[in-house]
Coordinates of C-alpha atoms in Angstrom, one line a residue:
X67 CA 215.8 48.8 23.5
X68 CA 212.2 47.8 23.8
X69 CA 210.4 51.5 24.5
X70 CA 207.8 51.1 27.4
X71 CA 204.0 50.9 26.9
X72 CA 202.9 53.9 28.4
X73 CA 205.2 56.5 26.5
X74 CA 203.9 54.8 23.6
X75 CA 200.8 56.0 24.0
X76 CA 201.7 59.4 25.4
X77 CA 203.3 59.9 21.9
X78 CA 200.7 58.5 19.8
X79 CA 197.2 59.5 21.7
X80 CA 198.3 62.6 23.4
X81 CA 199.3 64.0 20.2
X82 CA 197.2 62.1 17.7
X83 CA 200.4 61.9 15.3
X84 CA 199.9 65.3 14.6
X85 CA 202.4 67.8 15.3
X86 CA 200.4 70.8 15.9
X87 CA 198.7 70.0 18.9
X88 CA 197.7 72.5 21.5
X89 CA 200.2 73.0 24.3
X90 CA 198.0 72.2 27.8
X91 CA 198.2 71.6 31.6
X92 CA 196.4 68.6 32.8
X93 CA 194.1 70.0 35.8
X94 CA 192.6 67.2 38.5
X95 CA 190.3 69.4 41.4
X96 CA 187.3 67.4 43.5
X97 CA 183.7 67.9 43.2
X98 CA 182.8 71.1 41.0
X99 CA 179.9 73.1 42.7
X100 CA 176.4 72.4 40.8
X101 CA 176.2 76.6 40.5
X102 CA 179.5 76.8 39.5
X103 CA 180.4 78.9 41.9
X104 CA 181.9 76.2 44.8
X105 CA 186.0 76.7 46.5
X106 CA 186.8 74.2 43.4
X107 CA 185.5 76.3 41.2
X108 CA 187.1 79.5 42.4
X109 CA 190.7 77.6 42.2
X110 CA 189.9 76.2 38.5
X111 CA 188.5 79.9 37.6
X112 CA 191.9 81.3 38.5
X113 CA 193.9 78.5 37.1
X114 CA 192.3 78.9 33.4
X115 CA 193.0 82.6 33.4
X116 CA 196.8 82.1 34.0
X117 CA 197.2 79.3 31.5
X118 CA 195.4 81.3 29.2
X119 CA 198.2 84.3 30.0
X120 CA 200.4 81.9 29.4
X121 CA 199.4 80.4 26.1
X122 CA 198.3 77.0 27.4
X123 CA 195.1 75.5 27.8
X124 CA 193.8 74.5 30.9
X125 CA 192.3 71.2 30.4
X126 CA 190.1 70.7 33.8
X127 CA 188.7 67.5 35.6
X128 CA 186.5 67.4 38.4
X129 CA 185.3 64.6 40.8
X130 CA 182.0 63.5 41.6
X131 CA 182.3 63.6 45.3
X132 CA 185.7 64.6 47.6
X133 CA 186.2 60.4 47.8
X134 CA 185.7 60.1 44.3
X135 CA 189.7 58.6 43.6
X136 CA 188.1 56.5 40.7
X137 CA 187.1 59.7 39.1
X138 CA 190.9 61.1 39.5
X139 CA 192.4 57.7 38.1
X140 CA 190.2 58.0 34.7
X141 CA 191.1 61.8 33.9
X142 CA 194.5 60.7 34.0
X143 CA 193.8 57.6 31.4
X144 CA 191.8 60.3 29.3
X145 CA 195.1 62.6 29.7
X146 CA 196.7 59.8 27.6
X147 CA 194.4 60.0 25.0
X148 CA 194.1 64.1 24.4
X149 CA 195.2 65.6 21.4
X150 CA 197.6 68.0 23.2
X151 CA 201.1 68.4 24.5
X152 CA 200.8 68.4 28.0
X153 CA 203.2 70.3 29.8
X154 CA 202.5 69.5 33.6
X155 CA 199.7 68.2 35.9
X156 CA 197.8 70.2 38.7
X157 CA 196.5 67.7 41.4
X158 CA 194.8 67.6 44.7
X159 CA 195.1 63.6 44.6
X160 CA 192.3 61.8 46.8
X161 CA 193.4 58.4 48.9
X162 CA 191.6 55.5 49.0
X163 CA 191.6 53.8 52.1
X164 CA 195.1 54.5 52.6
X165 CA 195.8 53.1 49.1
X166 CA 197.7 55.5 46.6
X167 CA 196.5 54.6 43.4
X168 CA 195.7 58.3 42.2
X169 CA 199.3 59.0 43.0
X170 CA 200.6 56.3 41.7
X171 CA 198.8 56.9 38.4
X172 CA 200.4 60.7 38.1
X173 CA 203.4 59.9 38.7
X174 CA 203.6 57.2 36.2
X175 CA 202.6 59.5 33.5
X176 CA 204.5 62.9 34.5
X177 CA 207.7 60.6 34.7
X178 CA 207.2 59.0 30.9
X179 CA 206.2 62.2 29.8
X180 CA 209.0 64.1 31.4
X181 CA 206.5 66.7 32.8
X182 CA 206.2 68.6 36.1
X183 CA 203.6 68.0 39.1
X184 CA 202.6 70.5 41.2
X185 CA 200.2 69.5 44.4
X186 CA 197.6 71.6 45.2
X187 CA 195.2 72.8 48.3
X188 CA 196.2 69.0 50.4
X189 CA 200.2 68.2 51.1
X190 CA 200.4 64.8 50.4
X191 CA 201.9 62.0 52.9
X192 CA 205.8 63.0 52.9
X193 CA 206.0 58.8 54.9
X194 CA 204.0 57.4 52.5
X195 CA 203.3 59.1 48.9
X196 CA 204.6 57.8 46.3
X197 CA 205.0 61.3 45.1
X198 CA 207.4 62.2 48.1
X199 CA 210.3 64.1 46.2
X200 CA 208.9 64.0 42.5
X201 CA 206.6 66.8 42.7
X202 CA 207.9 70.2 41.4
X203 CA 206.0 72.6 44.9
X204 CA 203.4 72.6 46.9
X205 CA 200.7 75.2 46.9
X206 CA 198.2 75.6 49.8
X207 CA 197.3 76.9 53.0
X208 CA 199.3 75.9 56.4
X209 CA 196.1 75.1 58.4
X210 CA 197.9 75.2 61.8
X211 CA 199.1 78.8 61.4
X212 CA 195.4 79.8 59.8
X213 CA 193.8 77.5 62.9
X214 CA 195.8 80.5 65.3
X215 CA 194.9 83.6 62.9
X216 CA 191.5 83.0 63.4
X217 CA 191.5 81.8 67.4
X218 CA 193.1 85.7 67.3
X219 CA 189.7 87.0 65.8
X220 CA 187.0 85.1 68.1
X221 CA 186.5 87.0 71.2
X222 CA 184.8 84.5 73.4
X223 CA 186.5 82.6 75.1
X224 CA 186.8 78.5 74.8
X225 CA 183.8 77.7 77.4
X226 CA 181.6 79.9 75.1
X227 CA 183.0 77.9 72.0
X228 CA 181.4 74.8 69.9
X229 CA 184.2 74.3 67.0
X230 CA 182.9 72.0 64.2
X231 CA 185.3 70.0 61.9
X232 CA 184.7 67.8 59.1
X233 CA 185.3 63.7 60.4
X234 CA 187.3 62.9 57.5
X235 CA 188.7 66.7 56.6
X236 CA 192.8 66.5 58.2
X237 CA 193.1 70.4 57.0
X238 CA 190.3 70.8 59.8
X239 CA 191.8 69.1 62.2
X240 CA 194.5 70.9 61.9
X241 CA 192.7 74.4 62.1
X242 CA 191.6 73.5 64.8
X243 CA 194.8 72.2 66.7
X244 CA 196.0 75.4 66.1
X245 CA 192.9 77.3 67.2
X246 CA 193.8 75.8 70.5
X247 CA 197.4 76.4 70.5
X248 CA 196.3 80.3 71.4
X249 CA 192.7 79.4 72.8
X250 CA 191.8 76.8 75.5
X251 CA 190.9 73.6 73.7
X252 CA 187.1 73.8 73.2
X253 CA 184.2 71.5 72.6
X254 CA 184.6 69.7 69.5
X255 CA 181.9 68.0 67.0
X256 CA 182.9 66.4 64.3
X257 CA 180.2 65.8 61.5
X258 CA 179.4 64.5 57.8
X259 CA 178.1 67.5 55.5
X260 CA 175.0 65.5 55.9
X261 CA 175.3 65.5 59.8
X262 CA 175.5 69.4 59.5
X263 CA 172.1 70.6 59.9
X264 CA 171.8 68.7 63.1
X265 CA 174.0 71.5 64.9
X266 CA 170.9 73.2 66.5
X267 CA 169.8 70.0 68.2
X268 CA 173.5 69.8 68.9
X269 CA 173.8 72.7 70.6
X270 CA 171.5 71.8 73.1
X271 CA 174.1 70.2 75.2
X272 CA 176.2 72.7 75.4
X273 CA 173.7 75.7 76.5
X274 CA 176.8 77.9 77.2
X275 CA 177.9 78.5 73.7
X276 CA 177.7 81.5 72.0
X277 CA 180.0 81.1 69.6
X278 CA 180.3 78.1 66.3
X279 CA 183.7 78.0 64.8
X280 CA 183.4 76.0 61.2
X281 CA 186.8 74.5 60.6
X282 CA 185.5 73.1 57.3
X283 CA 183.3 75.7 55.6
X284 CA 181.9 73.1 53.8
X285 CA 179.6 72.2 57.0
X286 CA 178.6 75.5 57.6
X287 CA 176.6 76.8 54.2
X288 CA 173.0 75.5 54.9
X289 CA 170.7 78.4 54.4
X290 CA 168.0 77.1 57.2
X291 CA 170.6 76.5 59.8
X292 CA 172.2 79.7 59.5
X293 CA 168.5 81.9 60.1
X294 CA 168.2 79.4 63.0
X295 CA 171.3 80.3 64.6
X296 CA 171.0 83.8 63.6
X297 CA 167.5 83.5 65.5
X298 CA 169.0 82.2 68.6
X299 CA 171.4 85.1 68.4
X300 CA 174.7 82.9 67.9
X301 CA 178.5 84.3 66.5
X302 CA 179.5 82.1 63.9
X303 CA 182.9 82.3 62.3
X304 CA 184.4 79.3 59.1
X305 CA 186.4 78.9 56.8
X306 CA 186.5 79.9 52.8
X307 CA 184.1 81.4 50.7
X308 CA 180.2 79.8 49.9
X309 CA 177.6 81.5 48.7
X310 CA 175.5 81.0 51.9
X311 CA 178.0 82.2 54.0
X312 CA 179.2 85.0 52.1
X313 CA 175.4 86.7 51.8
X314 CA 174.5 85.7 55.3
X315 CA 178.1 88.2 56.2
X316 CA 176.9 90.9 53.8
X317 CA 173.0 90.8 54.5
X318 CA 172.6 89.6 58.2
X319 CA 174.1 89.4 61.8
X320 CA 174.9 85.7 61.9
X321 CA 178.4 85.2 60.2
X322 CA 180.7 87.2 62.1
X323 CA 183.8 86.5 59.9
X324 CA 185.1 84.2 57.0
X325 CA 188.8 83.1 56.8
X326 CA 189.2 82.6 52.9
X327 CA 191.5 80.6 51.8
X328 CA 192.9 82.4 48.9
X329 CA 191.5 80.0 46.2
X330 CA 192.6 82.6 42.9
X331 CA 196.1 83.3 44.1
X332 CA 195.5 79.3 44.7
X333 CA 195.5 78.3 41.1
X334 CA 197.5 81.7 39.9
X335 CA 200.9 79.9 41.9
X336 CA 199.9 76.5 40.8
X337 CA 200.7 77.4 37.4
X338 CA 203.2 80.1 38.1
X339 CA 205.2 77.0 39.6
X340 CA 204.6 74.2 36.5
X341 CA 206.8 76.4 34.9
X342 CA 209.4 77.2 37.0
X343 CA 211.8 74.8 37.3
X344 CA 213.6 76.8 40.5
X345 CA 210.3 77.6 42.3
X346 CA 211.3 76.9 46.5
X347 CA 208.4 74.7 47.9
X348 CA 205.9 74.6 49.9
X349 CA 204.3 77.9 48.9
X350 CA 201.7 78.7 51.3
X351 CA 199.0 81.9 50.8
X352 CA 197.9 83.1 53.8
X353 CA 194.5 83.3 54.1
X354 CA 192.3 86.7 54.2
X355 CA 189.8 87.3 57.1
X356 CA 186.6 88.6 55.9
X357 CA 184.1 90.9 57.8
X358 CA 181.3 93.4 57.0
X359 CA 184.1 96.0 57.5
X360 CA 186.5 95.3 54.9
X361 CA 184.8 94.1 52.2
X362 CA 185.6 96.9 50.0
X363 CA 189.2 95.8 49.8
X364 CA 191.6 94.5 46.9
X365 CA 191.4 91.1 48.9
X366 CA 188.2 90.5 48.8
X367 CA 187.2 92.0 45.6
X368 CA 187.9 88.9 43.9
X369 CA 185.5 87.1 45.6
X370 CA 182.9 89.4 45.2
X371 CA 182.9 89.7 41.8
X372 CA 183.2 85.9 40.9
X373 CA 179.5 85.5 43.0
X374 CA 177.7 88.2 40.8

C-alpha cells in the first residue's frame, strides 16, 4: 500500500533519520510584540515554561501582523522539516477571507502525524472549520461573560459611555454584546489600531462621555492619547495587559481598570491539555480585573513581574 507523501516527510525531515531527536510542541501565536513584552508574548512566555516542566521544547512561530495566514501556513511546512518529534500543535489559526487554509494545513499534518491540536485564545468556526471535532480543547476566554464582568465595574452609566472595538476583532464584539446585556447599549466606534489615536477628535461628538471602554486593548495603548484623555479628565477602562496601559494604571489617574485576560494560565492549559487525552473542552480562564488597589495580589503578580 502506497504510503502517502506527507507522512513521508514527517518521518524523514521531522526526524532527520535520526532517532534521537528532541521531543517538541509545535507553537503558531500572531504578531510578537517588538519589546517582547506584547499579550503574544505573555502566552508564549508561559507556554515555554510548561514544556520545559514537561521535558519538551517549545518550538514557537509568530506572525508578522494578526492577518498574516501566509506566515501561519509556512511554520507549519517548516514543522515538516524540524529535527524533532513533535508531539502536538498549539494554534490560534488566522482566516483568510473566509478561506481556511491555515486550518486546513494543521490538520493535514496533526492527522499523518497522529498528534493532538489544541486551539488557543480564538474558538474556531464550529459551521465551518475544518477543524470542527479534530481538535483535542479549546483554551480561551468566553468574551460574552468577560463583556458583563466588566459592564459590572464601570459606574457610569451608558449615556456617559463611548465603547471602542476593533472592526475586524469578533472577541470584541462579543465583549461588548455582553457589556450591554447588563448596561444600556452605548455608543459604539469601531476603529483600525491605526484609526485609534483619532478617539479625541472622536469624542467630540459625543460631549457627554465620561467614560472609554476598550473592548480590544490593542486600540487603547498609545502613550499620547492616553495623557490627552487623562488631561480632559476621562475614565477609561480595556482589556489585557500593555505596557502603556499597565504604567498609565500604576503612575496616573487615566486607566481606571484593566480586565486581563489570563495570558500565563493561557499557555500553562494549552499544554496541560496536548497531553491529556481526557481533558473536557472548552476550558475558559476567567479573566482578572486590575486596579491600583489590588495590584499586590497573586493574580496580578505575574504580570508585573514579566514588565520589569
Amino acid at each position: 500500500m502506497a504510503i502517502p507523501m506527507l507522512a513521508l516527510l514527517l518521518a524523514g525531515c521531522s526526524n532527520n533519520g535520526e532517532d534521537n531527536a528532541e521531543d517538541a510542541v509545535m507553537v503558531i501565536l500572531k504578531k510578537k510584540d517588538p519589546k517582547g513584552v506584547g499579550y503574544w508574548d505573555q502566552v508564549a512566555s508561559a507556554i515555554d515554561k510548561e514544556c520545559a516542566i514537561k521535558g519538551v521544547k517549545a518550538v514557537i512561530r509568530y506572525t508578522g501582523s494578526d492577518a498574516d495566514y501566509q506566515s501561519q501556513i509556512n511554520a507549519i511546512d517548516e514543522m515538516k522539516k524540524l529535527n524533532y518529534r513533535f508531539k502536538g500543535i498549539v494554534a490560534v489559526p488566522i482566516y483568510s477571507k473566509g478561506q481556511h487554509e491555515v486550518e486546513e494545513s494543521i490538520l493535514e499534518v496533526a492527522e499523518e502525524s497522529n498528534i493532538p491540536i489544541v486551539i488557543i485564545d480564538t474558538p474556531v468556526s464550529e459551521d465551518e472549520s475544518p477543524l470542527k471535532g479534530k481538535y483535542r480543547a479549546y483554551v480561551g476566554t468566553d468574551n460574552e461573560a468577560a463583556g458583563r464582568l466588566l459592564a459590572q465595574k464601570v459606574n457610569a452609566t451608558s449615556d456617559n459611555i463611548l465603547s471602542a472595538c476593533s472592526k475586524a476583532s469578533n472577541a470584541g464584539h462579543l465583549r461588548y454584546k455582553g457589556f450591554c446585556s447588563v448596561k444600556e447599549e452605548t455608543a459604539l466606534w469601531e476603529a483600525t489600531e491605526d484609526e485609534a489615536i483619532n478617539i479625541v477628535q472622536k469624542l467630540k461628538d459625543f460631549p457627554n462621555v465620561t467614560d472609554i471602554v476598550y473592548f480590544n486593548g490593542s486600540l487603547s495603548g498609545n502613550e499620547e492619547v492616553l495623557n490627552s484623555l487623562e488631561k480632559d479628565n476621562k475614565s477609561v477602562y480595556t482589556f489585557d495587559v500593555f505596557e502603556p496601559t499597565l504604567q498609565k494604571l500604576i503612575n496616573g489617574n487615566v486607566i481606571k481598570g484593566i480586565l486581563a485576560q489570563q495570558t500565563f494560565e493561557m499557555g500553562k492549559e494549552a499544554v496541560d491539555a496536548l497531553f491529556n487525552s481526557h481533558v473536557e473542552s472548552p476550558i475558559y480562564i476567567n479573566p482578572i480585573y486590575i486596579t491600583k488597589d489590588n495590584l499586590e495580589s497573586d493574580d496580578v503578580k505575574p504580570f508585573l513581574d514579566f514588565f520589569k
